[in-house]
Structures are given as structure tokens and as C-alpha cells.
PDB file of C-alpha atoms and ligand atoms in Angstrom:
ATOM      1  CA  UNK U  10      -0.331   0.167   0.086  1.00 57.00           C
ATOM      2  CA  UNK U  11       1.659   3.485  -0.981  1.00 76.00           C
ATOM      3  CA  UNK U  12       1.641   6.547   1.329  1.00 83.00           C
ATOM      4  CA  UNK U  13      -1.237   8.299  -0.627  1.00 83.00           C
ATOM      5  CA  UNK U  14      -3.589   5.098   0.351  1.00 88.00           C
ATOM      6  CA  UNK U  15      -2.378   4.573   3.753  1.00 91.00           C
ATOM      7  CA  UNK U  16      -3.060   8.589   4.653  1.00 93.00           C
ATOM      8  CA  UNK U  17      -6.847   8.578   3.138  1.00 95.00           C
ATOM      9  CA  UNK U  18      -7.603   5.070   5.192  1.00 96.00           C
ATOM     10  CA  UNK U  19      -6.062   6.670   8.441  1.00 96.00           C
ATOM     11  CA  UNK U  20      -8.235   9.987   7.861  1.00 97.00           C
ATOM     12  CA  UNK U  21     -11.273   7.567   6.956  1.00 97.00           C
ATOM     13  CA  UNK U  22     -10.898   5.619   9.972  1.00 97.00           C
ATOM     14  CA  UNK U  23     -10.196   8.813  11.674  1.00 97.00           C
ATOM     15  CA  UNK U  24     -13.637  10.647  10.418  1.00 97.00           C
ATOM     16  CA  UNK U  25     -15.475   7.412  11.745  1.00 97.00           C
ATOM     17  CA  UNK U  26     -13.901   7.587  15.359  1.00 97.00           C
ATOM     18  CA  UNK U  27     -14.570  11.327  15.504  1.00 96.00           C
ATOM     19  CA  UNK U  28     -18.115  11.050  14.679  1.00 95.00           C
ATOM     20  CA  UNK U  29     -20.518  11.091  17.614  1.00 91.00           C
ATOM     21  CA  UNK U  30     -22.750   8.578  16.066  1.00 91.00           C
ATOM     22  CA  UNK U  31     -22.890   6.336  13.173  1.00 96.00           C
ATOM     23  CA  UNK U  32     -22.273   8.425   9.719  1.00 96.00           C
ATOM     24  CA  UNK U  33     -23.058   7.496   6.613  1.00 96.00           C
ATOM     25  CA  UNK U  34     -20.305   7.048   3.679  1.00 97.00           C
ATOM     26  CA  UNK U  35     -20.964  10.640   2.401  1.00 97.00           C
ATOM     27  CA  UNK U  36     -21.038  11.894   6.042  1.00 96.00           C
ATOM     28  CA  UNK U  37     -17.647  10.167   6.346  1.00 98.00           C
ATOM     29  CA  UNK U  38     -16.781  11.891   2.815  1.00 98.00           C
ATOM     30  CA  UNK U  39     -17.817  15.379   3.677  1.00 97.00           C
ATOM     31  CA  UNK U  40     -14.881  15.110   6.643  1.00 97.00           C
ATOM     32  CA  UNK U  41     -12.544  13.528   4.870  1.00 97.00           C
ATOM     33  CA  UNK U  42     -12.641  15.962   1.802  1.00 97.00           C
ATOM     34  CA  UNK U  43     -11.711  18.746   4.364  1.00 96.00           C
ATOM     35  CA  UNK U  44      -8.538  17.176   4.623  1.00 95.00           C
ATOM     36  CA  UNK U  45      -7.919  15.699   0.825  1.00 94.00           C
ATOM     37  CA  UNK U  46      -9.722  18.040  -1.209  1.00 95.00           C
ATOM     38  CA  UNK U  47      -9.447  15.296  -4.461  1.00 94.00           C
ATOM     39  CA  UNK U  48     -10.660  12.492  -2.604  1.00 95.00           C
ATOM     40  CA  UNK U  49     -14.139  10.836  -4.051  1.00 96.00           C
ATOM     41  CA  UNK U  50     -16.883   9.254  -2.666  1.00 97.00           C
ATOM     42  CA  UNK U  51     -15.871   6.234  -4.272  1.00 96.00           C
ATOM     43  CA  UNK U  52     -12.693   6.046  -2.360  1.00 96.00           C
ATOM     44  CA  UNK U  53     -13.995   6.800   0.802  1.00 97.00           C
ATOM     45  CA  UNK U  54     -16.591   3.899   0.455  1.00 96.00           C
ATOM     46  CA  UNK U  55     -13.910   1.556  -0.545  1.00 96.00           C
ATOM     47  CA  UNK U  56     -11.791   2.531   2.548  1.00 97.00           C
ATOM     48  CA  UNK U  57     -14.935   2.138   4.688  1.00 97.00           C
ATOM     49  CA  UNK U  58     -15.512  -1.412   3.148  1.00 96.00           C
ATOM     50  CA  UNK U  59     -11.866  -2.213   3.777  1.00 96.00           C
ATOM     51  CA  UNK U  60     -11.475  -1.329   7.410  1.00 97.00           C
ATOM     52  CA  UNK U  61     -15.394  -3.109   8.205  1.00 96.00           C
ATOM     53  CA  UNK U  62     -13.692  -6.160   6.633  1.00 96.00           C
ATOM     54  CA  UNK U  63     -11.087  -6.075   8.741  1.00 95.00           C
ATOM     55  CA  UNK U  64     -13.347  -5.705  12.015  1.00 94.00           C
ATOM     56  CA  UNK U  65     -11.598  -2.101  12.702  1.00 95.00           C
ATOM     57  CA  UNK U  66     -15.107  -0.269  12.438  1.00 96.00           C
ATOM     58  CA  UNK U  67     -18.532  -2.061  11.805  1.00 95.00           C
ATOM     59  CA  UNK U  68     -20.851  -1.474   8.700  1.00 95.00           C
ATOM     60  CA  UNK U  69     -24.275  -1.392   9.125  1.00 94.00           C
ATOM     61  CA  UNK U  70     -26.852  -2.661   6.396  1.00 90.00           C
ATOM     62  CA  UNK U  71     -30.159  -0.928   6.788  1.00 86.00           C
ATOM     63  CA  UNK U  72     -33.415  -1.881   4.878  1.00 82.00           C
ATOM     64  CA  UNK U  73     -34.111   1.298   2.636  1.00 83.00           C
ATOM     65  CA  UNK U  74     -31.063   3.112   3.840  1.00 86.00           C
ATOM     66  CA  UNK U  75     -27.620   4.226   2.809  1.00 92.00           C
ATOM     67  CA  UNK U  76     -25.240   1.999   4.881  1.00 94.00           C
ATOM     68  CA  UNK U  77     -23.847   3.370   8.113  1.00 96.00           C
ATOM     69  CA  UNK U  78     -20.521   2.833   9.643  1.00 97.00           C
ATOM     70  CA  UNK U  79     -19.526   3.099  13.398  1.00 96.00           C
ATOM     71  CA  UNK U  80     -15.950   2.924  15.646  1.00 95.00           C
ATOM     72  CA  UNK U  81     -17.765   0.454  17.955  1.00 92.00           C
ATOM     73  CA  UNK U  82     -17.042  -3.120  16.089  1.00 89.00           C
ATOM     74  CA  UNK U  83     -18.712  -5.164  19.149  1.00 90.00           C
ATOM     75  CA  UNK U  84     -22.316  -6.618  18.702  1.00 92.00           C
ATOM     76  CA  UNK U  85     -25.113  -4.421  20.121  1.00 95.00           C
ATOM     77  CA  UNK U  86     -28.730  -3.404  18.832  1.00 96.00           C
ATOM     78  CA  UNK U  87     -29.930  -0.005  17.380  1.00 96.00           C
ATOM     79  CA  UNK U  88     -32.794   2.216  17.736  1.00 96.00           C
ATOM     80  CA  UNK U  89     -33.950   4.189  14.394  1.00 93.00           C
ATOM     81  CA  UNK U  90     -36.279   6.990  14.935  1.00 94.00           C
ATOM     82  CA  UNK U  91     -39.210   6.399  12.385  1.00 92.00           C
ATOM     83  CA  UNK U  92     -39.948  10.070  12.186  1.00 93.00           C
ATOM     84  CA  UNK U  93     -36.675  12.194  12.309  1.00 92.00           C
ATOM     85  CA  UNK U  94     -34.610   8.966  11.291  1.00 89.00           C
ATOM     86  CA  UNK U  95     -32.155   9.282  14.046  1.00 90.00           C
ATOM     87  CA  UNK U  96     -29.878   6.240  14.796  1.00 92.00           C
ATOM     88  CA  UNK U  97     -28.623   5.395  17.919  1.00 94.00           C
ATOM     89  CA  UNK U  98     -27.026   2.457  19.841  1.00 95.00           C
ATOM     90  CA  UNK U  99     -29.600   0.842  22.354  1.00 96.00           C
ATOM     91  CA  UNK U 100     -28.189   0.693  25.476  1.00 92.00           C
ATOM     92  CA  UNK U 101     -31.308  -0.716  27.450  1.00 94.00           C
ATOM     93  CA  UNK U 102     -30.808  -4.084  25.830  1.00 94.00           C
ATOM     94  CA  UNK U 103     -27.723  -6.708  25.898  1.00 95.00           C
ATOM     95  CA  UNK U 104     -26.833  -8.102  22.831  1.00 96.00           C
ATOM     96  CA  UNK U 105     -28.219 -11.739  23.190  1.00 95.00           C
ATOM     97  CA  UNK U 106     -25.256 -14.219  22.658  1.00 95.00           C
ATOM     98  CA  UNK U 107     -27.543 -17.243  23.150  1.00 93.00           C
ATOM     99  CA  UNK U 108     -29.184 -16.638  19.684  1.00 91.00           C
ATOM    100  CA  UNK U 109     -25.604 -17.077  17.895  1.00 95.00           C
ATOM    101  CA  UNK U 110     -24.166 -20.349  17.182  1.00 94.00           C
ATOM    102  CA  UNK U 111     -27.848 -21.685  16.969  1.00 93.00           C
ATOM    103  CA  UNK U 112     -28.421 -24.353  14.710  1.00 95.00           C
ATOM    104  CA  UNK U 113     -32.415 -24.152  13.526  1.00 94.00           C
ATOM    105  CA  UNK U 114     -33.977 -27.504  13.969  1.00 95.00           C
ATOM    106  CA  UNK U 115     -36.590 -27.550  11.516  1.00 96.00           C
ATOM    107  CA  UNK U 116     -34.510 -25.798   8.382  1.00 97.00           C
ATOM    108  CA  UNK U 117     -30.749 -26.888   9.523  1.00 97.00           C
ATOM    109  CA  UNK U 118     -29.827 -23.024   9.142  1.00 97.00           C
ATOM    110  CA  UNK U 119     -27.015 -21.899  11.255  1.00 97.00           C
ATOM    111  CA  UNK U 120     -27.447 -18.587  13.034  1.00 96.00           C
ATOM    112  CA  UNK U 121     -23.862 -17.014  13.285  1.00 95.00           C
ATOM    113  CA  UNK U 122     -25.011 -13.676  14.273  1.00 92.00           C
ATOM    114  CA  UNK U 123     -28.018 -11.179  14.232  1.00 94.00           C
ATOM    115  CA  UNK U 124     -28.922  -7.455  14.202  1.00 91.00           C
ATOM    116  CA  UNK U 125     -31.770  -5.789  15.420  1.00 94.00           C
ATOM    117  CA  UNK U 126     -32.911  -2.103  14.542  1.00 94.00           C
ATOM    118  CA  UNK U 127     -36.063  -1.328  16.900  1.00 95.00           C
ATOM    119  CA  UNK U 128     -38.352   1.201  15.566  1.00 94.00           C
ATOM    120  CA  UNK U 129     -40.016   3.976  17.189  1.00 95.00           C
ATOM    121  CA  UNK U 130     -39.689   7.528  18.527  1.00 96.00           C
ATOM    122  CA  UNK U 131     -36.700   9.166  20.105  1.00 95.00           C
ATOM    123  CA  UNK U 132     -37.206  11.626  22.863  1.00 94.00           C
ATOM    124  CA  UNK U 133     -37.132  14.728  21.112  1.00 95.00           C
ATOM    125  CA  UNK U 134     -40.087  13.252  18.784  1.00 95.00           C
ATOM    126  CA  UNK U 135     -41.958  12.175  21.452  1.00 95.00           C
ATOM    127  CA  UNK U 136     -41.961  15.756  23.286  1.00 92.00           C
ATOM    128  CA  UNK U 137     -42.662  17.329  19.760  1.00 88.00           C
ATOM    129  CA  UNK U 138     -45.528  15.079  18.909  1.00 72.00           C
ATOM    130  CA  UNK U 139     -46.926  15.280  22.588  1.00 66.00           C
ATOM    131  CA  UNK U 140     -47.352  11.885  23.284  1.00 55.00           C
TER     132      UNK U 140
HETATM  133 ZN1   ZN H 228     -36.726  11.166  16.167  1.00 89.43          ZN
HETATM  134 ZN1   ZN H 229     -24.049   1.218  17.348  1.00 89.43          ZN
END
């Protein structure tokens, strides 16, 4: 890997680590482009995927939404607000490791891991809607 690639990758990682939550590739790009004005979104995306493959960061696949990335690669659940779209870690429920490494009796499917995104209303949207 040449020097330019190393610098790109380091800045991409730094942008994910400095972000307060779960940035999309575009949000990471907007940070990295401040340091490397000629970098492309494709390059940022490629670096994000490489870092995710290496287990340094985590890539979250969300139905009907762009992928998000986060600095915490450990297993945990998420919440997504259906009104404002805010996306966060769920801190009230621990990851259920007993579900992993589970062989389904009927289908023979072997479960390696699982992701759960709980849908609902964030605190701010509840206040706005007077619920
Ligand atoms: Zn909300
Ligand atoms: Zn998270």
C-alpha cells in the first residue's frame, strides 16, 4: 500500500472515530474531503468497506437506507426514529449471544449472528408530538 492510500485510510478511520454516532459514507466523505480535497466518494466508500472487513469498524446494512458505519465493532442493537430518522445504539438491552451459534432444527439453518434495529420515536420526537 502506498503512502497516499495509507493517508486516505487513516483519515477515513479518524472521521468515523470522531463522529458522534453512525455516519453514512457521505458524511464520512464530507469530513475527509476537508483534508484531501480531491478524494472521491467511491474511494471513501472503498476504504470504509476495507476497514469493516478487517473488523476495525462496523458496517451496518439498513433496509431502504444508505449503509452506516461506526467505530464500535462489538455486537449491539440499534434504535431508529421513524420520524426524524435519528439512529443510535440501544443501551437498555444487551446483545443476546445465546441466539448465535444456533442450529435451527426445522430448516437446518445455522445462525452466526444477528442485527436488530428497533423502530419507534426518539425522545425529541415524542416531546414534539406530545405523546
Ligand atoms: Zn426522532
Ligand atoms: Zn452502534
